[in-house]
Amino acid sequence: MQAILLVGGFGTRLRPLTLTTPKQMLPVLHRPMLEHAVSGLARYGVDRVVLALGYHDDAFRAAYPDGLCAGVELCGVVEPEPLDTAGAIRFAYEESGMSAAAGTFLVANGDVITDLDVGEMLRVHRSTGAEATIHLIEVDDPSRYGVVVTDPDGRVRAFLEKPQPPAPSNWINAGTYLMEPSVIDRIAPGRRVSVEREVFPAMAEAGTLWALPHNTYWVDAGTPQTYLRVQLDLLDGRRGPAVAGVSAEASVDAGAVIERSVVMAGAVVGEGSVVRGSAVHAGAVIEAGATVLDSVVGSGATVGRGARVTDGTLIGERFAVAPGADLSDARVPQSL
Ligand code: GTP
């Protein structure tokens, strides 16, 4: 089966990290986020992934020059301008040479990290005869998401993007879809079209959209908190055996304390410093006596001697935090 991965967004919520690196090329535990998504799909027989590219498409080409990622063939298409989620699907489908003969295809938001059983989803999709099937996940606060109301048999009755509270359901669009080629004809060509605001509501109305409500591991890694959470979940063993966060190629002083953190190759952590619940990217330097809590230090960035960087702070690539500074929930540089 072929898949289209949507990876062309600006990733504004992860600025300034995304000013230099597109969101799906940011590291999640030593590997780009993209590789986690692609290897998840490969397990279920996806053998060709079309990347719907836009913002910083060059970073993807540079990382996979031979067109292979996690053993899967990669093909990239670049929109002339951002066409939004459905516009991107139509553009990627046509530009990459996909055709109706290949049948059902998968679409996923590139920042979704999940253990969804795509095989089970495909079985449901086939048994209902759906034109498209959406994976749903249950959340406590659905107000920031696309809320989906289904009949008992799974047919979607309503698709409401970010509805006013109270939401009619706690089941939300989890960002993985199976689609029949006919969905492409529902997307107007050459303009911005949102799958969440236009295409799915119209299909719900027509009665051709189905859902698979399934609570499995799922994180939308597009915010500072969730970008950190997917990594801590791997360290904590929430998705299989716990993995080590500190690279063998990092240099950590014997007098430093590192807890539940990712420290990547070439990073330096100085004497008396504390790094907890955080990600320190490749080549970053945490100087002596500095504290980094629940934050991300971008590649090649420096946290000066004795500084405190806490509570969801993001330090952009190669930027420096002055010695003794105290930053909480901050962006360096301040986001544009
Ligand atoms: P924020 O700016 O932080 O909201 O992030 P984002 O730009 O990634 O937007 P969002 O998370 O809502 O997008 C969902 C998925 O669709 C992400 O994987 C994006 O990369 C992708 N995406 C959003 N808009 C476009 C677009 O116009 N073209 C393409 N190719 N992908 C898009």
Short mmCIF file of C-alpha atoms and ligand atoms in Angstrom, two decimals:
data_model
loop_
_atom_site.label_atom_id
_atom_site.label_comp_id
_atom_site.label_asym_id
_atom_site.label_seq_id
_atom_site.Cartn_x
_atom_site.Cartn_y
_atom_site.Cartn_z
CA MET A 1 0.00 0.00 0.00
CA GLN A 2 1.08 3.58 -0.63
CA ALA A 3 0.85 6.39 1.91
CA ILE A 4 0.86 10.17 1.73
CA LEU A 5 2.47 11.87 4.72
CA LEU A 6 1.59 15.52 5.26
CA VAL A 7 4.84 17.22 6.27
CA GLY A 8 4.59 20.67 4.67
CA GLY A 9 3.32 22.74 7.61
CA PHE A 10 5.21 25.62 9.23
CA GLY A 11 5.20 24.06 12.70
CA THR A 12 4.65 27.46 14.34
CA ARG A 13 3.96 25.98 17.78
CA LEU A 14 7.47 24.56 17.89
CA ARG A 15 9.24 27.78 16.93
CA PRO A 16 12.08 28.63 17.20
CA LEU A 17 13.16 24.97 16.73
CA THR A 18 11.21 24.89 13.45
CA LEU A 19 12.71 28.12 12.10
CA THR A 20 15.71 26.12 10.90
CA THR A 21 14.40 22.54 10.84
CA PRO A 22 10.93 21.43 9.69
CA LYS A 23 8.94 19.76 12.46
CA GLN A 24 9.15 16.22 11.07
CA MET A 25 12.95 16.47 10.79
CA LEU A 26 13.36 17.40 14.49
CA PRO A 27 14.90 14.51 16.43
CA VAL A 28 12.73 12.23 18.51
CA LEU A 29 15.21 10.22 20.54
CA HIS A 30 18.16 10.42 18.12
CA ARG A 31 16.14 9.87 14.90
CA PRO A 32 14.00 12.35 12.93
CA MET A 33 10.32 12.32 13.85
CA LEU A 34 9.62 11.28 10.24
CA GLU A 35 11.43 7.96 10.70
CA HIS A 36 9.19 7.02 13.64
CA ALA A 37 6.11 7.64 11.49
CA VAL A 38 7.50 5.81 8.44
CA SER A 39 8.74 2.76 10.36
CA GLY A 40 5.31 2.50 12.05
CA LEU A 41 3.68 2.32 8.60
CA ALA A 42 6.29 -0.10 7.24
CA ARG A 43 5.22 -2.66 9.86
CA TYR A 44 1.85 -2.88 8.11
CA GLY A 45 3.13 -3.30 4.58
CA VAL A 46 3.31 0.33 3.42
CA ASP A 47 6.13 0.18 0.89
CA ARG A 48 6.03 3.64 -0.68
CA VAL A 49 5.56 6.95 1.12
CA VAL A 50 4.87 10.19 -0.72
CA LEU A 51 5.95 13.20 1.32
CA ALA A 52 3.69 16.20 0.77
CA LEU A 53 6.39 18.82 1.21
CA GLY A 54 6.42 22.60 1.45
CA TYR A 55 8.26 24.42 4.21
CA HIS A 56 12.02 23.58 4.19
CA ASP A 57 11.61 20.69 1.73
CA ASP A 58 15.40 20.77 1.21
CA ALA A 59 15.95 19.33 4.72
CA PHE A 60 14.12 16.12 3.78
CA ARG A 61 16.03 15.70 0.52
CA ALA A 62 19.35 16.22 2.29
CA ALA A 63 18.51 13.61 4.97
CA TYR A 64 17.38 10.90 2.51
CA PRO A 65 19.43 11.43 -0.66
CA ASP A 66 18.89 7.83 -1.85
CA GLY A 67 15.11 8.05 -1.37
CA LEU A 68 14.97 5.40 1.35
CA CYS A 69 13.71 5.85 4.92
CA ALA A 70 13.33 2.93 7.38
CA GLY A 71 13.49 0.56 4.39
CA VAL A 72 10.59 2.31 2.64
CA GLU A 73 10.78 4.08 -0.74
CA LEU A 74 10.33 7.82 -0.28
CA CYS A 75 9.10 10.19 -2.95
CA GLY A 76 8.73 13.92 -2.32
CA VAL A 77 6.48 16.46 -4.05
CA VAL A 78 6.56 20.18 -3.27
CA GLU A 79 3.47 22.34 -3.49
CA PRO A 80 3.97 25.66 -5.30
CA GLU A 81 2.23 27.24 -2.28
CA PRO A 82 0.70 25.67 0.85
CA LEU A 83 -2.55 24.02 -0.29
CA ASP A 84 -3.74 23.02 3.21
CA THR A 85 -4.36 19.42 4.23
CA ALA A 86 -6.77 18.25 1.48
CA GLY A 87 -5.16 20.36 -1.25
CA ALA A 88 -1.86 18.74 -0.28
CA ILE A 89 -3.37 15.24 -0.53
CA ARG A 90 -4.71 15.87 -4.06
CA PHE A 91 -1.46 17.49 -5.19
CA ALA A 92 0.69 14.65 -3.77
CA TYR A 93 -1.59 11.98 -5.27
CA GLU A 94 -1.42 13.46 -8.77
CA GLU A 95 2.20 14.66 -8.80
CA SER A 96 3.57 11.34 -7.52
CA GLY A 97 1.76 9.33 -10.19
CA MET A 98 -0.64 7.50 -7.86
CA SER A 99 -3.67 6.16 -9.71
CA ALA A 100 -7.06 4.60 -9.08
CA ALA A 101 -5.63 1.22 -10.14
CA ALA A 102 -3.56 1.10 -6.93
CA GLY A 103 -6.78 1.30 -4.87
CA THR A 104 -6.94 2.23 -1.20
CA PHE A 105 -4.19 4.49 0.14
CA LEU A 106 -3.26 5.78 3.57
CA VAL A 107 -2.85 9.43 4.62
CA ALA A 108 -1.31 10.60 7.88
CA ASN A 109 -0.29 13.83 9.54
CA GLY A 110 3.48 13.60 9.79
CA ASP A 111 3.55 14.64 13.44
CA VAL A 112 1.34 11.81 14.71
CA ILE A 113 3.24 9.17 16.68
CA THR A 114 1.02 6.14 17.18
CA ASP A 115 0.93 2.37 17.57
CA LEU A 116 -2.29 2.17 15.53
CA ASP A 117 -2.93 -1.26 14.00
CA VAL A 118 -3.28 -0.27 10.34
CA GLY A 119 -4.11 -3.89 9.43
CA GLU A 120 -7.19 -3.77 11.69
CA MET A 121 -8.14 -0.37 10.27
CA LEU A 122 -7.92 -1.77 6.74
CA ARG A 123 -10.15 -4.72 7.68
CA VAL A 124 -12.79 -2.32 9.06
CA HIS A 125 -12.46 -0.06 6.03
CA ARG A 126 -13.06 -2.97 3.66
CA SER A 127 -15.92 -4.52 5.65
CA THR A 128 -17.93 -1.27 5.77
CA GLY A 129 -17.29 -0.32 2.15
CA ALA A 130 -16.32 3.17 3.33
CA GLU A 131 -15.04 5.82 0.95
CA ALA A 132 -12.72 6.91 3.76
CA THR A 133 -12.07 5.73 7.33
CA ILE A 134 -10.64 7.93 10.08
CA HIS A 135 -8.82 6.71 13.17
CA LEU A 136 -10.40 8.22 16.30
CA ILE A 137 -8.89 8.59 19.74
CA GLU A 138 -10.65 9.57 23.00
CA VAL A 139 -9.39 12.64 24.86
CA ASP A 140 -10.48 14.52 27.99
CA ASP A 141 -10.63 17.91 26.29
CA PRO A 142 -11.70 17.65 22.64
CA SER A 143 -12.07 21.42 22.05
CA ARG A 144 -8.73 21.80 20.20
CA TYR A 145 -9.45 18.97 17.77
CA GLY A 146 -11.83 17.69 15.10
CA VAL A 147 -14.67 16.05 17.04
CA VAL A 148 -16.36 13.08 15.39
CA VAL A 149 -19.86 11.78 16.10
CA THR A 150 -20.62 8.28 14.86
CA ASP A 151 -23.54 5.87 14.66
CA PRO A 152 -23.14 2.67 16.73
CA ASP A 153 -21.87 0.86 13.60
CA GLY A 154 -19.09 3.42 13.08
CA ARG A 155 -20.57 5.52 10.27
CA VAL A 156 -19.67 9.19 10.81
CA ARG A 157 -22.70 11.38 11.38
CA ALA A 158 -20.88 14.65 12.02
CA PHE A 159 -17.34 16.00 11.81
CA LEU A 160 -16.90 19.25 13.75
CA GLU A 161 -13.51 20.98 13.67
CA LYS A 162 -12.72 22.67 17.03
CA PRO A 163 -16.36 23.02 18.15
CA GLN A 164 -17.54 25.36 20.91
CA PRO A 165 -17.90 23.48 24.24
CA PRO A 166 -19.67 21.35 25.24
CA ALA A 167 -18.43 19.03 22.46
CA PRO A 168 -20.91 16.32 21.42
CA SER A 169 -18.25 13.59 21.81
CA ASN A 170 -14.79 13.03 23.28
CA TRP A 171 -13.65 11.05 20.23
CA ILE A 172 -11.38 13.10 17.98
CA ASN A 173 -9.76 12.82 14.58
CA ALA A 174 -6.39 11.17 15.27
CA GLY A 175 -4.87 12.14 11.91
CA THR A 176 -4.59 8.76 10.12
CA TYR A 177 -6.96 8.02 7.23
CA LEU A 178 -7.61 5.28 4.71
CA MET A 179 -9.04 6.63 1.47
CA GLU A 180 -10.44 5.36 -1.79
CA PRO A 181 -9.26 7.14 -4.96
CA SER A 182 -12.73 8.75 -5.35
CA VAL A 183 -11.92 11.06 -2.41
CA ILE A 184 -9.46 12.89 -4.69
CA ASP A 185 -12.38 13.99 -6.91
CA ARG A 186 -14.00 15.64 -3.89
CA ILE A 187 -11.02 18.01 -3.48
CA ALA A 188 -11.12 21.15 -5.64
CA PRO A 189 -7.83 21.43 -7.57
CA GLY A 190 -5.36 24.30 -7.38
CA ARG A 191 -6.56 26.02 -4.22
CA ARG A 192 -6.31 25.65 -0.45
CA VAL A 193 -8.72 22.96 0.79
CA SER A 194 -8.89 21.63 4.35
CA VAL A 195 -9.69 17.95 4.80
CA GLU A 196 -10.98 18.69 8.30
CA ARG A 197 -13.16 21.70 7.45
CA GLU A 198 -14.43 20.87 3.94
CA VAL A 199 -13.89 17.31 2.77
CA PHE A 200 -14.76 15.27 5.88
CA PRO A 201 -17.86 17.30 6.81
CA ALA A 202 -19.17 16.87 3.24
CA MET A 203 -18.47 13.13 3.31
CA ALA A 204 -20.18 12.80 6.70
CA GLU A 205 -23.21 14.46 5.17
CA ALA A 206 -23.09 12.06 2.20
CA GLY A 207 -22.82 9.05 4.56
CA THR A 208 -19.60 7.68 3.02
CA LEU A 209 -17.23 8.38 5.93
CA TRP A 210 -16.53 5.80 8.66
CA ALA A 211 -14.45 5.78 11.78
CA LEU A 212 -12.35 3.34 13.77
CA PRO A 213 -12.53 4.41 17.44
CA HIS A 214 -9.47 2.79 18.98
CA ASN A 215 -7.54 3.91 22.06
CA THR A 216 -3.96 2.94 21.36
CA TYR A 217 -0.70 4.84 21.95
CA TRP A 218 -1.17 8.20 20.21
CA VAL A 219 0.52 11.59 20.54
CA ASP A 220 0.27 14.61 18.24
CA ALA A 221 3.87 15.74 18.74
CA GLY A 222 3.32 19.30 17.46
CA THR A 223 3.56 21.26 20.74
CA PRO A 224 6.55 21.71 23.09
CA GLN A 225 4.90 19.53 25.75
CA THR A 226 3.90 16.71 23.39
CA TYR A 227 7.21 16.85 21.49
CA LEU A 228 8.94 16.16 24.82
CA ARG A 229 6.31 13.64 25.90
CA VAL A 230 6.83 11.26 22.95
CA GLN A 231 10.49 11.07 23.89
CA LEU A 232 9.95 10.61 27.63
CA ASP A 233 7.42 7.86 26.87
CA LEU A 234 10.16 5.95 25.02
CA LEU A 235 12.60 6.47 27.91
CA ASP A 236 9.97 5.39 30.44
CA GLY A 237 9.16 2.18 28.53
CA ARG A 238 5.56 3.20 27.76
CA ARG A 239 5.88 1.78 24.23
CA GLY A 240 7.93 -1.36 24.78
CA PRO A 241 11.28 -1.80 26.52
CA ALA A 242 12.71 1.43 27.97
CA VAL A 243 15.49 2.91 25.85
CA ALA A 244 18.58 4.89 26.86
CA GLY A 245 18.41 8.63 26.36
CA VAL A 246 22.06 9.62 26.62
CA SER A 247 24.08 9.05 23.45
CA ALA A 248 27.41 7.23 23.81
CA GLU A 249 28.81 10.10 21.76
CA ALA A 250 27.75 12.80 24.24
CA SER A 251 30.21 14.12 26.80
CA VAL A 252 28.69 14.22 30.28
CA ASP A 253 30.73 15.34 33.30
CA ALA A 254 30.77 12.84 36.19
CA GLY A 255 29.43 15.60 38.43
CA ALA A 256 26.35 16.30 36.28
CA VAL A 257 22.89 14.89 37.00
CA ILE A 258 20.80 13.66 34.04
CA GLU A 259 17.31 12.27 34.66
CA ARG A 260 14.66 11.17 32.11
CA SER A 261 16.31 13.13 29.33
CA VAL A 262 17.61 12.79 25.81
CA VAL A 263 21.21 13.98 25.32
CA MET A 264 22.27 13.62 21.72
CA ALA A 265 25.62 12.93 20.06
CA GLY A 266 28.23 15.63 20.45
CA ALA A 267 26.37 17.40 23.28
CA VAL A 268 28.42 18.48 26.30
CA VAL A 269 27.00 18.60 29.84
CA GLY A 270 29.24 20.33 32.38
CA GLU A 271 30.05 19.76 36.04
CA GLY A 272 27.29 20.35 38.57
CA SER A 273 24.60 20.87 35.95
CA VAL A 274 21.16 19.24 36.14
CA VAL A 275 19.15 18.09 33.10
CA ARG A 276 15.73 16.65 33.85
CA GLY A 277 12.72 15.80 31.62
CA SER A 278 14.43 17.54 28.69
CA ALA A 279 15.99 17.09 25.26
CA VAL A 280 19.51 18.37 24.53
CA HIS A 281 20.10 18.22 20.80
CA ALA A 282 23.28 17.33 18.93
CA GLY A 283 26.27 19.48 19.74
CA ALA A 284 24.51 21.62 22.37
CA VAL A 285 26.49 22.72 25.43
CA ILE A 286 25.13 22.88 28.98
CA GLU A 287 27.78 24.74 30.93
CA ALA A 288 28.77 24.01 34.53
CA GLY A 289 26.11 24.59 37.17
CA ALA A 290 23.30 25.15 34.67
CA THR A 291 19.81 23.66 35.15
CA VAL A 292 17.57 22.46 32.28
CA LEU A 293 14.08 21.25 33.29
CA ASP A 294 11.24 20.14 30.95
CA SER A 295 12.81 22.08 28.06
CA VAL A 296 14.49 21.64 24.68
CA VAL A 297 17.98 22.93 23.85
CA GLY A 298 18.39 23.02 20.06
CA SER A 299 21.42 21.70 18.22
CA GLY A 300 24.60 23.67 18.77
CA ALA A 301 22.91 25.96 21.32
CA THR A 302 24.55 26.91 24.62
CA VAL A 303 23.10 27.28 28.11
CA GLY A 304 25.57 29.47 29.99
CA ARG A 305 27.15 28.74 33.34
CA GLY A 306 24.65 28.70 36.20
CA ALA A 307 21.66 29.58 33.97
CA ARG A 308 18.19 28.09 34.57
CA VAL A 309 16.05 26.99 31.60
CA THR A 310 12.72 25.57 32.75
CA ASP A 311 9.05 24.83 32.09
CA GLY A 312 8.78 24.22 28.34
CA THR A 313 11.49 26.66 27.23
CA LEU A 314 12.73 26.14 23.65
CA ILE A 315 16.25 27.30 22.70
CA GLY A 316 16.71 27.65 18.93
CA GLU A 317 19.56 26.08 17.00
CA ARG A 318 22.95 27.70 17.80
CA PHE A 319 21.45 30.36 20.12
CA ALA A 320 22.97 31.08 23.51
CA VAL A 321 21.47 31.64 26.95
CA ALA A 322 23.61 34.04 28.97
CA PRO A 323 25.34 32.77 32.12
CA GLY A 324 23.07 33.16 35.16
CA ALA A 325 19.91 33.83 33.10
CA ASP A 326 16.59 32.49 34.42
CA LEU A 327 14.10 31.47 31.70
CA SER A 328 10.72 29.84 32.25
CA ASP A 329 8.35 28.89 29.37
CA ALA A 330 10.50 31.08 27.12
CA ARG A 331 11.53 31.07 23.45
CA VAL A 332 15.11 31.96 22.46
CA PRO A 333 15.04 33.86 20.20
CA GLN A 334 11.60 35.25 20.95
CA SER A 335 9.25 33.75 18.32
CA LEU A 336 8.43 35.84 15.28
P1 GTP B 1 1.43 24.54 13.60
O1 GTP B 1 1.80 25.73 12.75
O2 GTP B 1 2.21 24.48 14.87
O3 GTP B 1 -0.05 24.39 13.80
O4 GTP B 1 1.91 23.20 12.83
P2 GTP B 1 1.62 22.70 11.32
O5 GTP B 1 2.00 23.75 10.35
O6 GTP B 1 2.35 21.41 11.17
O7 GTP B 1 0.06 22.49 11.27
P3 GTP B 1 -0.80 21.24 11.75
O8 GTP B 1 -0.09 20.54 12.87
O9 GTP B 1 -2.19 21.69 11.98
O10 GTP B 1 -0.79 20.34 10.44
C1 GTP B 1 -1.14 18.97 10.44
C2 GTP B 1 -0.23 18.24 9.47
O11 GTP B 1 -0.46 18.71 8.14
C3 GTP B 1 1.24 18.46 9.75
O12 GTP B 1 1.90 17.21 9.54
C4 GTP B 1 1.66 19.50 8.72
O13 GTP B 1 3.01 19.33 8.33
C5 GTP B 1 0.72 19.24 7.57
N1 GTP B 1 0.30 20.43 6.81
C6 GTP B 1 -0.43 21.49 7.27
N2 GTP B 1 -0.67 22.35 6.27
C7 GTP B 1 -0.08 21.85 5.16
C8 GTP B 1 0.02 22.29 3.79
O14 GTP B 1 -0.49 23.35 3.37
N3 GTP B 1 0.71 21.47 2.93
C9 GTP B 1 1.30 20.30 3.33
N4 GTP B 1 1.99 19.58 2.43
N5 GTP B 1 1.24 19.86 4.62
C10 GTP B 1 0.54 20.62 5.51
#
